Short mmCIF file of C-alpha atoms and ligand atoms in Angstrom, two decimals:
data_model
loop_
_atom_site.label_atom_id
_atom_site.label_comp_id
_atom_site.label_asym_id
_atom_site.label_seq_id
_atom_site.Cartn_x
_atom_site.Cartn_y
_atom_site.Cartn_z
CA UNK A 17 29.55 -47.22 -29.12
CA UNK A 18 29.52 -43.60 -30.80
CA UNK A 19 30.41 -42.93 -34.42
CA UNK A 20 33.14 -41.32 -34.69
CA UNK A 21 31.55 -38.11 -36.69
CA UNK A 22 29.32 -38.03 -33.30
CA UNK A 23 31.61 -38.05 -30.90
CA UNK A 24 33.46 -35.14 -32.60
CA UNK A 25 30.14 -33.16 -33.37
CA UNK A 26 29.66 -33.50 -29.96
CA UNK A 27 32.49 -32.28 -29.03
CA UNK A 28 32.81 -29.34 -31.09
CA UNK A 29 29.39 -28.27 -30.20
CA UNK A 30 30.82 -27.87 -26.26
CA UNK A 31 33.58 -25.82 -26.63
CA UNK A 32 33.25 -22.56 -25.67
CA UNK A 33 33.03 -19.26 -27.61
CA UNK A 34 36.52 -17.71 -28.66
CA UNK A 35 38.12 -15.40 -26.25
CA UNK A 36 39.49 -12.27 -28.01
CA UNK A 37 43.04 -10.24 -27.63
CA UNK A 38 44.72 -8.12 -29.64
CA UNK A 39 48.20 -8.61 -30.69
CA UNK A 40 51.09 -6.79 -33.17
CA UNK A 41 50.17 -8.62 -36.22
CA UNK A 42 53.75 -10.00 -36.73
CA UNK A 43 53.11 -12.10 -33.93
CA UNK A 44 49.99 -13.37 -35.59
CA UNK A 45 50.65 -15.88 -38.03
CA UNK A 46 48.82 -19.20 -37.80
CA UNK A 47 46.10 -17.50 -34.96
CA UNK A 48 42.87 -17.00 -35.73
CA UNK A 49 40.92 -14.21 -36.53
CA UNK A 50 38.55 -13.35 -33.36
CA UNK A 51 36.47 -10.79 -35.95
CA UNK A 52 36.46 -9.63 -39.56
CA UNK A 53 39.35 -7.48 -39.93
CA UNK A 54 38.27 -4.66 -42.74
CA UNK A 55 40.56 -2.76 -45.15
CA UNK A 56 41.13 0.42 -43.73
CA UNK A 57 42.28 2.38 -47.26
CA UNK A 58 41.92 0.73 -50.59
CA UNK A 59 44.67 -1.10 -51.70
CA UNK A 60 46.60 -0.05 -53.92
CA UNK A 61 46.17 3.39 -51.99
CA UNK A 62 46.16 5.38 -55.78
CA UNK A 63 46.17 4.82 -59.53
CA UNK A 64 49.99 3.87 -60.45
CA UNK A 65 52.68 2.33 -62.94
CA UNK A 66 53.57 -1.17 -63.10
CA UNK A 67 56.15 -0.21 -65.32
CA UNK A 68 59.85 1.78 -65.90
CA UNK A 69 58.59 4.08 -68.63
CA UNK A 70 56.82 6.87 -69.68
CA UNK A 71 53.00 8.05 -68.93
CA UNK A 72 50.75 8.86 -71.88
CA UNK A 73 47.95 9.23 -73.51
CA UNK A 74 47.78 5.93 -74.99
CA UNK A 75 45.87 7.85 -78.04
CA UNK A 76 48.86 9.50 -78.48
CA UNK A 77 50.82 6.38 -78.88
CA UNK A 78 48.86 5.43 -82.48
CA UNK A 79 50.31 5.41 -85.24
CA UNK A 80 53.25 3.75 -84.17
CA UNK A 81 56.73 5.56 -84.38
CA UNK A 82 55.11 8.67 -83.48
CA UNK A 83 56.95 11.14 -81.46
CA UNK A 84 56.16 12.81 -77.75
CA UNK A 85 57.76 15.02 -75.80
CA UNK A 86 59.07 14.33 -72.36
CA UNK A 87 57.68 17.00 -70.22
CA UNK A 88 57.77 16.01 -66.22
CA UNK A 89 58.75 13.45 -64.33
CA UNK A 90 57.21 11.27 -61.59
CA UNK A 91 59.52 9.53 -58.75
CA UNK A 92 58.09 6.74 -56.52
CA UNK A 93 56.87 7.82 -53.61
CA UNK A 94 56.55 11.44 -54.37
CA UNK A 95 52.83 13.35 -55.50
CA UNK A 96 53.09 13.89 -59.18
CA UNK A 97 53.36 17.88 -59.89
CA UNK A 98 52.38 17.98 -64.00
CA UNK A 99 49.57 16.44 -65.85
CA UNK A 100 50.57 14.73 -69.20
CA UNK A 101 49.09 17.29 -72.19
CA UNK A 102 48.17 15.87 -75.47
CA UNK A 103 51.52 14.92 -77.43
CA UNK A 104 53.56 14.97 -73.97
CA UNK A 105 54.44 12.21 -71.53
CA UNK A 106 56.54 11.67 -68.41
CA UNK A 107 58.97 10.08 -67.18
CA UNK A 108 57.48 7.00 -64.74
CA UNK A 109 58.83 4.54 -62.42
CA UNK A 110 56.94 1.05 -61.15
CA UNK A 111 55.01 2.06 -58.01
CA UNK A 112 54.80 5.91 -59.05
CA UNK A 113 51.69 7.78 -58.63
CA UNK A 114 50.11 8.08 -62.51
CA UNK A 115 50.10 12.32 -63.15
CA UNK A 116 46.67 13.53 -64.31
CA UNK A 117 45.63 13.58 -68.03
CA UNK A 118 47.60 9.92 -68.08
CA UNK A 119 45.82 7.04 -69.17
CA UNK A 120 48.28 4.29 -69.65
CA UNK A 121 51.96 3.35 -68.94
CA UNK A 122 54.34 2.61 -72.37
CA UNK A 123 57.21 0.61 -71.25
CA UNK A 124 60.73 1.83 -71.45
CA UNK A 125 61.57 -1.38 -73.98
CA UNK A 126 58.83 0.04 -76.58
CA UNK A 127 60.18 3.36 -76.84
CA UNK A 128 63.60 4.34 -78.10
CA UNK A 129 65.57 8.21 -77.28
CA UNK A 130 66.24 10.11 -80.05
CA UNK A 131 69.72 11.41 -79.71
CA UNK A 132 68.89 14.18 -81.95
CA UNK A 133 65.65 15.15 -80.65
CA UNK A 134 66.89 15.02 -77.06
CA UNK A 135 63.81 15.51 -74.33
CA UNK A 136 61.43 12.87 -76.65
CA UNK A 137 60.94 9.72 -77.52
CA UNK A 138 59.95 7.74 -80.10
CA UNK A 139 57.13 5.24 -79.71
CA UNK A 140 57.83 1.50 -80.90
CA UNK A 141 54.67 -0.02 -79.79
CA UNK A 142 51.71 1.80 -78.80
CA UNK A 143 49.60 0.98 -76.01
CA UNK A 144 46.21 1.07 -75.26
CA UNK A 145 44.12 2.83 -72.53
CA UNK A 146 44.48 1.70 -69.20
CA UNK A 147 47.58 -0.67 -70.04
CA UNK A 148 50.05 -0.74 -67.52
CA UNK A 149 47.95 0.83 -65.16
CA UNK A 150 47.20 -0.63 -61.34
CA UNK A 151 43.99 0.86 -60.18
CA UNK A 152 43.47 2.29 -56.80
CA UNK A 153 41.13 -0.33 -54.89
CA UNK A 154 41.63 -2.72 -57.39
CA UNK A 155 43.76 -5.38 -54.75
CA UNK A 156 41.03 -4.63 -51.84
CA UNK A 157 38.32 -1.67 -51.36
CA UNK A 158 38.59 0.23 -48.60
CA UNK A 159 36.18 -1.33 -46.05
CA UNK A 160 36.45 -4.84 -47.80
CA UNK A 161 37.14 -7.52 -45.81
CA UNK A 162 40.76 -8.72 -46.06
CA UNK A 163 40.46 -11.24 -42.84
CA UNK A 164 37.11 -13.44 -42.50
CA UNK A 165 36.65 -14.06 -38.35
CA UNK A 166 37.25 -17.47 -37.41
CA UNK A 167 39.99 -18.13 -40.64
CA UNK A 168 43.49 -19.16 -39.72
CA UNK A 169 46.22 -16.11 -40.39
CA UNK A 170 48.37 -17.30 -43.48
CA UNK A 171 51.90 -16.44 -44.47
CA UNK A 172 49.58 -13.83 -46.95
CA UNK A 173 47.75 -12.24 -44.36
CA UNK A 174 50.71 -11.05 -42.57
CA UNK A 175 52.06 -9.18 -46.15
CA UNK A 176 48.13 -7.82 -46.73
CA UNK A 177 47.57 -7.01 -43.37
CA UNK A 178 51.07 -4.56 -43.69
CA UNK A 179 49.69 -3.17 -46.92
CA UNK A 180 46.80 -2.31 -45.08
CA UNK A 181 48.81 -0.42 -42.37
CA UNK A 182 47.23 -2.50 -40.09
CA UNK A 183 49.53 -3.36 -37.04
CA UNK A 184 47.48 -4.98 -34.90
CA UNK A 185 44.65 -7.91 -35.14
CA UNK A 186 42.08 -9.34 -32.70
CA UNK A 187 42.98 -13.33 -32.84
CA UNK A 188 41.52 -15.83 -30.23
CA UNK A 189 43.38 -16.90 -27.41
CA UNK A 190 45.25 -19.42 -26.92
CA UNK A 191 43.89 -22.53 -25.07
CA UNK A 192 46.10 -23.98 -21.73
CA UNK A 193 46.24 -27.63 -22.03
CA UNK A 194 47.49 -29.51 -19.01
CA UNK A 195 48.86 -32.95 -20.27
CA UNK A 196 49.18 -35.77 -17.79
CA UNK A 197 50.32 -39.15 -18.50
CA UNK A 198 49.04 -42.30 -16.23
CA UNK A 199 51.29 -45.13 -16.01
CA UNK A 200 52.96 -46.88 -12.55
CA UNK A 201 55.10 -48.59 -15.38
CA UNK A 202 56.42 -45.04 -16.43
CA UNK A 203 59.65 -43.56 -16.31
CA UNK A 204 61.09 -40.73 -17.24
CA UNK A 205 63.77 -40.27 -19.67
CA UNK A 206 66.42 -40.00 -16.81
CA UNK A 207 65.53 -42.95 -14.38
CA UNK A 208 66.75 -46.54 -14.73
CA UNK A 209 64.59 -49.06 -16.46
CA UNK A 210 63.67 -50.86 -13.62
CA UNK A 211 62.05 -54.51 -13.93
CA UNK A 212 58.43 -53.70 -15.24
CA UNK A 213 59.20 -50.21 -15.98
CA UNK A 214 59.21 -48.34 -19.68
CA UNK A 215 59.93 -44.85 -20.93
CA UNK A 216 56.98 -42.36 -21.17
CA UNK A 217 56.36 -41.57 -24.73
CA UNK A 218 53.11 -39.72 -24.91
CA UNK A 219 53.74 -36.28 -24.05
CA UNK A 220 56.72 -35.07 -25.84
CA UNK A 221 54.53 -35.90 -29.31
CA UNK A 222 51.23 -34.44 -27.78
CA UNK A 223 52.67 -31.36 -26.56
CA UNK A 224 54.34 -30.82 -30.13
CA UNK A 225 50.97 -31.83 -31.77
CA UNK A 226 49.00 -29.35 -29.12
CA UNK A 227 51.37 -26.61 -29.78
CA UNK A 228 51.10 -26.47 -33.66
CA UNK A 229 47.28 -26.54 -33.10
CA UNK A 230 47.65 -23.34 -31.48
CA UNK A 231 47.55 -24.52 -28.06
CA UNK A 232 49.60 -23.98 -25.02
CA UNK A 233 50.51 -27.35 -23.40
CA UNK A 234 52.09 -27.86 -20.10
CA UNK A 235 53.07 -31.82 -19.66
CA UNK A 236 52.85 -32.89 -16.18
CA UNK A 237 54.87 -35.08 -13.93
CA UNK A 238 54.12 -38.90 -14.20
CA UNK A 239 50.91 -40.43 -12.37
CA UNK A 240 50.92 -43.32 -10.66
CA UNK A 241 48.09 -45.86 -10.43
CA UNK A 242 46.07 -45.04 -7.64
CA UNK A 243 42.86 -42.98 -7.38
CA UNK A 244 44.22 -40.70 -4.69
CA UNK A 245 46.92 -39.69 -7.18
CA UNK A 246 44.96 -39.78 -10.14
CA UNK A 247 43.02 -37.01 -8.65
CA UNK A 248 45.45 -35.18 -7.36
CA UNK A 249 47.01 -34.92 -10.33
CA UNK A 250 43.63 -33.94 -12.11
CA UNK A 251 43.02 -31.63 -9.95
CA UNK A 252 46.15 -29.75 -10.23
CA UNK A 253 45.98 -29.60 -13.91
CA UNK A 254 42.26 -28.10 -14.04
CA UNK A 255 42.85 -25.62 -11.42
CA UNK A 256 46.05 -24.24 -13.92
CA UNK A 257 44.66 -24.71 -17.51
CA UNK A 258 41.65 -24.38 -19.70
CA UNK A 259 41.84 -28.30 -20.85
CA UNK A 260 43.52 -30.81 -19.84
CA UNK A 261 44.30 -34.07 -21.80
CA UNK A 262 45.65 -37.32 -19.90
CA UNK A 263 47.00 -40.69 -20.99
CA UNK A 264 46.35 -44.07 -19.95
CA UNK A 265 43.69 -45.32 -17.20
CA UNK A 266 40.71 -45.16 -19.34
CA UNK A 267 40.07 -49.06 -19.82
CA UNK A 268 38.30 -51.25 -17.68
CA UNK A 269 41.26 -52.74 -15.77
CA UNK A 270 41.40 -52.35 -11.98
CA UNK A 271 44.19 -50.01 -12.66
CA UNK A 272 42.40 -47.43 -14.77
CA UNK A 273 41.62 -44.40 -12.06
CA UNK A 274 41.11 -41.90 -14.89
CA UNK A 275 37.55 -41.79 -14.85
CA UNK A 276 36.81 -42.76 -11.47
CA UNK A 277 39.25 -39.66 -10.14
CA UNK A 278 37.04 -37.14 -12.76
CA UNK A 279 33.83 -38.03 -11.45
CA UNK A 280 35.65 -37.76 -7.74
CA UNK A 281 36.05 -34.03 -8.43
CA UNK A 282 33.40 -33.18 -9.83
CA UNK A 283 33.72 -33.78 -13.49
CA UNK A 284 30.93 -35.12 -15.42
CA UNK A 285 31.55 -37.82 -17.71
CA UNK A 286 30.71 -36.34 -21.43
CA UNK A 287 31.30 -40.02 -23.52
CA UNK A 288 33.35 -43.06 -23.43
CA UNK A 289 34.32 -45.45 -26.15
CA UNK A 290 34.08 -44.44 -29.72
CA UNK A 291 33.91 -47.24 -32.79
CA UNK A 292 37.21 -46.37 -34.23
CA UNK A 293 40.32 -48.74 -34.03
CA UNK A 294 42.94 -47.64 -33.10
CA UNK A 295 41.56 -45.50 -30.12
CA UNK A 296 38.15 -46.98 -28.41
CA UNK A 297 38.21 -46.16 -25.43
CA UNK A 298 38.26 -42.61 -25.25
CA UNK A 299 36.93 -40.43 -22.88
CA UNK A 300 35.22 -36.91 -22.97
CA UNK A 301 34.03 -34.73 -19.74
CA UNK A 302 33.41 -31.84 -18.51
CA UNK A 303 34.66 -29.86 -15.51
CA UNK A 304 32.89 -26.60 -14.91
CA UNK A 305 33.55 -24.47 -18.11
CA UNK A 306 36.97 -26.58 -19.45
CA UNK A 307 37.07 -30.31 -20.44
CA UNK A 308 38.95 -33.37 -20.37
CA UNK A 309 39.97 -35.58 -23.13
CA UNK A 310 41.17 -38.98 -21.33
CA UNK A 311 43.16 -40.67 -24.24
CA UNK A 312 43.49 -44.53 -24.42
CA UNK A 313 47.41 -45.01 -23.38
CA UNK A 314 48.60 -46.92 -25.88
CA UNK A 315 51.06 -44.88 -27.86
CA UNK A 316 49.51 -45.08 -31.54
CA UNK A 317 45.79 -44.84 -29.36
CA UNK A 318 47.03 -41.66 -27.60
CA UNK A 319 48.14 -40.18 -30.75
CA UNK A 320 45.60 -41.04 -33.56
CA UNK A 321 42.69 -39.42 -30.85
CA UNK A 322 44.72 -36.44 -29.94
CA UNK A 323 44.93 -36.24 -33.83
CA UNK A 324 41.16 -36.90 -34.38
CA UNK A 325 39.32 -35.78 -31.36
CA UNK A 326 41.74 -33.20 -29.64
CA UNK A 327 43.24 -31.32 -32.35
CA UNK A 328 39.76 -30.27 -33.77
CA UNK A 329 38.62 -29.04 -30.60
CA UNK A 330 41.54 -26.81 -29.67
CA UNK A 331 40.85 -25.54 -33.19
CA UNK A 332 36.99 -24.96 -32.21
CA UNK A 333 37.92 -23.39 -28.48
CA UNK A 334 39.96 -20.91 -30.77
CA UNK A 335 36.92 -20.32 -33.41
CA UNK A 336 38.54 -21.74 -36.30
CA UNK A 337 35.93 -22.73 -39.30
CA UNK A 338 37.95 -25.31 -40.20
CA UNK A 339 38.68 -27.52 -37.41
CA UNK A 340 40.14 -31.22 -39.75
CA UNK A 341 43.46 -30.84 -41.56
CA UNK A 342 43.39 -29.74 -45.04
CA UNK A 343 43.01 -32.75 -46.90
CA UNK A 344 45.12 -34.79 -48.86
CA UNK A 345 44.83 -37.35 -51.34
CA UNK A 346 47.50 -40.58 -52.95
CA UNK A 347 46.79 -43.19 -54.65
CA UNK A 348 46.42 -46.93 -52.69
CA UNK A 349 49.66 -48.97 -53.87
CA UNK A 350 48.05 -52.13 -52.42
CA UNK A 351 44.34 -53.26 -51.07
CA UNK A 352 43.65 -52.26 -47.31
CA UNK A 353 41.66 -54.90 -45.46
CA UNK A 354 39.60 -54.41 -42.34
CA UNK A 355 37.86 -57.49 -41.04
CA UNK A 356 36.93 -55.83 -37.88
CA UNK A 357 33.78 -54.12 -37.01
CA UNK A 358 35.67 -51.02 -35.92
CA UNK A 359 36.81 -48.78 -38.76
CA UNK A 360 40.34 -48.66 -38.55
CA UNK A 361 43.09 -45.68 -39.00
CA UNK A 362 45.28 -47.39 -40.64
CA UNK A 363 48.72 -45.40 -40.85
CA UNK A 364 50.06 -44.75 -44.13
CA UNK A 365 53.08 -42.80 -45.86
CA UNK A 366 52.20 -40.58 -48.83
CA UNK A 367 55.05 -40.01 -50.98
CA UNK A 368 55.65 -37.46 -53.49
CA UNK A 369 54.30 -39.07 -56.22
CA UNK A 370 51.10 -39.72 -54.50
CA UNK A 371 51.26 -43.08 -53.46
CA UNK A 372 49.84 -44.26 -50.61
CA UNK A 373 51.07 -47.26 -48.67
CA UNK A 374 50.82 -49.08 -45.40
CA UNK A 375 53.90 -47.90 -42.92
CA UNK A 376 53.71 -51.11 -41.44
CA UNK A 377 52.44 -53.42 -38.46
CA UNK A 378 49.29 -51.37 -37.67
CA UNK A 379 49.31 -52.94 -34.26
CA UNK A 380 48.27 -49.99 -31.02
CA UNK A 381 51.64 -50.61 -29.27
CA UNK A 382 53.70 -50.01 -32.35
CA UNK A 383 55.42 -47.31 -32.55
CA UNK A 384 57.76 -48.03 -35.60
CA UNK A 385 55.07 -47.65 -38.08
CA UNK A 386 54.30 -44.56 -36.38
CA UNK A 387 57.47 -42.95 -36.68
CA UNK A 388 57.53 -44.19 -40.55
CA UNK A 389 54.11 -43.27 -41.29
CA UNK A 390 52.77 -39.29 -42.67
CA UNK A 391 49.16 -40.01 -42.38
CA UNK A 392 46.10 -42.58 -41.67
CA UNK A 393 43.43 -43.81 -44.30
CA UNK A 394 40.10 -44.24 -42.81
CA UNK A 395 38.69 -48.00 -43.92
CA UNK A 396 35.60 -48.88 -43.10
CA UNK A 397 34.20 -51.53 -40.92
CA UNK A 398 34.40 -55.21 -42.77
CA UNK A 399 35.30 -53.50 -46.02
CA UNK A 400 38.15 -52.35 -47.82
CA UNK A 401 39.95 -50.04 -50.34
CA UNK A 402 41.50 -51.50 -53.41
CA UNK A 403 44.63 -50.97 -54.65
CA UNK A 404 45.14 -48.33 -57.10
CA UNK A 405 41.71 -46.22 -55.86
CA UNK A 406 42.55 -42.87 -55.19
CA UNK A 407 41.67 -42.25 -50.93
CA UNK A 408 41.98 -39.17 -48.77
CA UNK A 409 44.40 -39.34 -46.38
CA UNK A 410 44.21 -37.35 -42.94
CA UNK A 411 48.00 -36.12 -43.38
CA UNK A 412 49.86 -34.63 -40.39
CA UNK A 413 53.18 -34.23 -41.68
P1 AMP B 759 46.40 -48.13 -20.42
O1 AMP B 759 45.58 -47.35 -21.39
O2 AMP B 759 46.77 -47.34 -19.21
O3 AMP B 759 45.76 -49.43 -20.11
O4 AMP B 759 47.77 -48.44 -21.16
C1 AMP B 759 47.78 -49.26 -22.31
C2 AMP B 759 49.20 -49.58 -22.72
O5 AMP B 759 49.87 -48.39 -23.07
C3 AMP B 759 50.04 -50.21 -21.65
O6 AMP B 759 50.90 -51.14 -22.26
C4 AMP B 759 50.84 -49.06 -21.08
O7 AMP B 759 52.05 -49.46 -20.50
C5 AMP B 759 51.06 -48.23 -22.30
N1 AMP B 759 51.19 -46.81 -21.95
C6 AMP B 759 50.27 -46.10 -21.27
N2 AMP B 759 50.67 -44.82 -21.16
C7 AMP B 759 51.86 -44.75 -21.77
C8 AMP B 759 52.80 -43.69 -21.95
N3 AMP B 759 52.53 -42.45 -21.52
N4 AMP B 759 53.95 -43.96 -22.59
C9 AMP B 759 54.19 -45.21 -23.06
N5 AMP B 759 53.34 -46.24 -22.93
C10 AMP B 759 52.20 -46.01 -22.27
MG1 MG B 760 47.69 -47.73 -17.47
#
């Protein structure tokens, strides 16, 4: 059985190179960058005040309690018209352009008006050269880079990308994702429970968890057992997105047609089984240029591999660097135990003071724990963590 690092590695390694398009960058947040994008101007654009007061010389300004004379005036947004002569200054706002012969900013609260010397002021506090200043290029050069390729667009990229003037980014697009689930004990939320029968419950969390990986998921109507169906149903989903993920049908039962209906259509079958608990028998193939992820049915299965396996690769068929979530860490409340030979995912909540603890029975089918848990620890095969170690803990809400 494969390792789980393997399986993933290989997995990453088939996905496809990034497929640009350019879009208005307030649409952009979250996407990733499908090239470097480059500071057109410098940022900020020209030397200016990060103050309300008055431009000087700042030699000027020594010995405190001299005087200077108020001479011009510079408004934001406007070019300024007089340069600042020894024994001058000007009036300045935050953001205004700094006039010529300026070398620092004094703030307003270190000077005081003379109301019997109208058209000075009288310095409190000197400053010294430079103070107060903001230096053209100092934020980003012009022809920096302000966007590495393959990074996710943060909240902070959209406000530097609009300093930049820049309206418009090249991001990867976003993957298709066809999600089918396998089941003749399925029903949809709308049909009676019949003897035998239970509710669906993969799809609605895979499609969110697709979605706020970037992708764009399209669940499918239910599958029944049966090969002929099975493929149909493949087939369908291939021929309208660039992935498709299913649920169910990947055991070894009589009943599982998930693997059987691939090959059928021409799919070649990538890897089965991975040594990870909850999860094993996953399967990865390949259909012409797109892929299928076959994801064990169980409930808890289906969503720690979409978590572990999927996720990462929509990531990767979108260029991302980083394909894991960002990582987390808590502190183990009590000792996790795993007699098995599987490593097991075991879920956790991590609470806001950092502790970590189990969300309860850990069991495939149990969906409970799920629903309680924010995360899973990773414990190794016939090992364990100890209470009160600190442990990383994959974290997905
Ligand atoms: P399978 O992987 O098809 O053998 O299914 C394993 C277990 O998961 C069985 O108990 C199924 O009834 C259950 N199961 C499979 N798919 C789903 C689904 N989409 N929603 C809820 N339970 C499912
Ligand atoms: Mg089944």
């Amino acid at each position: 059985m494969l390792e789980y690092e393997v399986a993933l590695a290989n997995i990453l390694a088939q996905m496809p190179a990034a497929k640009p398009e350019l879009i208005p960058v307030r649409h952009a947040h979250r996407r990733i960058l499908a090239a470097p994008v480059l500071a057109p101007i410098p940022l900020p654009p020209f030397d200016n005040s990060s103050m309300d007061g008055y431009a000087v010389r700042a030699a000027d300004t020594l010995p405190e309690n001299s005087e200077l004379r108020i001479t011009g005036r510079v408004d934001t947004g406007k070019s300024p018209e007089t340069s600042v002569e020894p024994g001058c200054c000007a009036r300045i706002f935050t953001g205004a352009a700094l006039p010529p012969g300026a070398d620092a900013v004094i703030m307003q609260e270190d000077t005081r008006l003379d109301p019997e010397k109208p058209g000075s002021i009288r310095i409190v506090e000197g400053v010294k050269p430079w103070e107060n200043v903001r230096f053209r290029g100092e934020d980003i050069a012009a022809g920096a880079p302000a966007g590495l390729h393959g990074v996710e667009i943060s909240l902070g990229h959209l406000n530097l990308f609009a300093a930049l003037g820049i309206s418009q980014v090249s991001v990867a697009r976003q993957p298709t994702l066809g999600i089918l689930a396998t089941g003749s004990e399925l029903r949809e939320s709308d049909e009676n429970l019949s003897a035998g029968g239970i509710f669906e419950s993969n799809r609605a969390g895979l499609t969110a968890l697709f979605q706020a990986a970037g992708a764009v998921p399209q669940a499918f109507p239910l599958v029944k057992d049966t090969l002929a169906d099975t493929q149909a149903a493949l087939e369908a989903a291939f021929d309208q997105n660039d992935l498709v993920v299913t649920s169910g049908g990947v055991s070894v039962g009589e009943l599982d047609f998930v693997k059987s209906a691939f090959q059928a259509m021409g799919g070649e079958m990538e890897f089965w089984k991975i040594a990870m608990r909850p999860g094993k028998p996953f399967v990865f193939g390949r259909w012409r240029e797109k892929f299928l992820f076959g994801l064990p049915g169980n409930p808890v299965s289906a969503f720690v591999t979409a978590l572990l396996l999927v996720r990462p690769a929509l990531r990767r068929w979108q260029g991302a660097i980083a394909t894991s979530l960002p990582p987390s860490c808590g502190i183990l409340a009590e000792t996790l135990d795993n007699p098995g030979t599987r490593r097991h995912f075991v879920r956790v909540t991590l609470d806001e003071t950092e502790m970590v603890r189990p969300a309860g029975t850990q069991a495939s089918h149990i969906l409970s724990s799920l629903a309680a848990a924010n995360g899973l620890v990773d414990v190794p095969p016939a090992g364990s963590l100890a209470a009160g170690s600190v442990v990383r803990v994959i974290r997905w809400e």
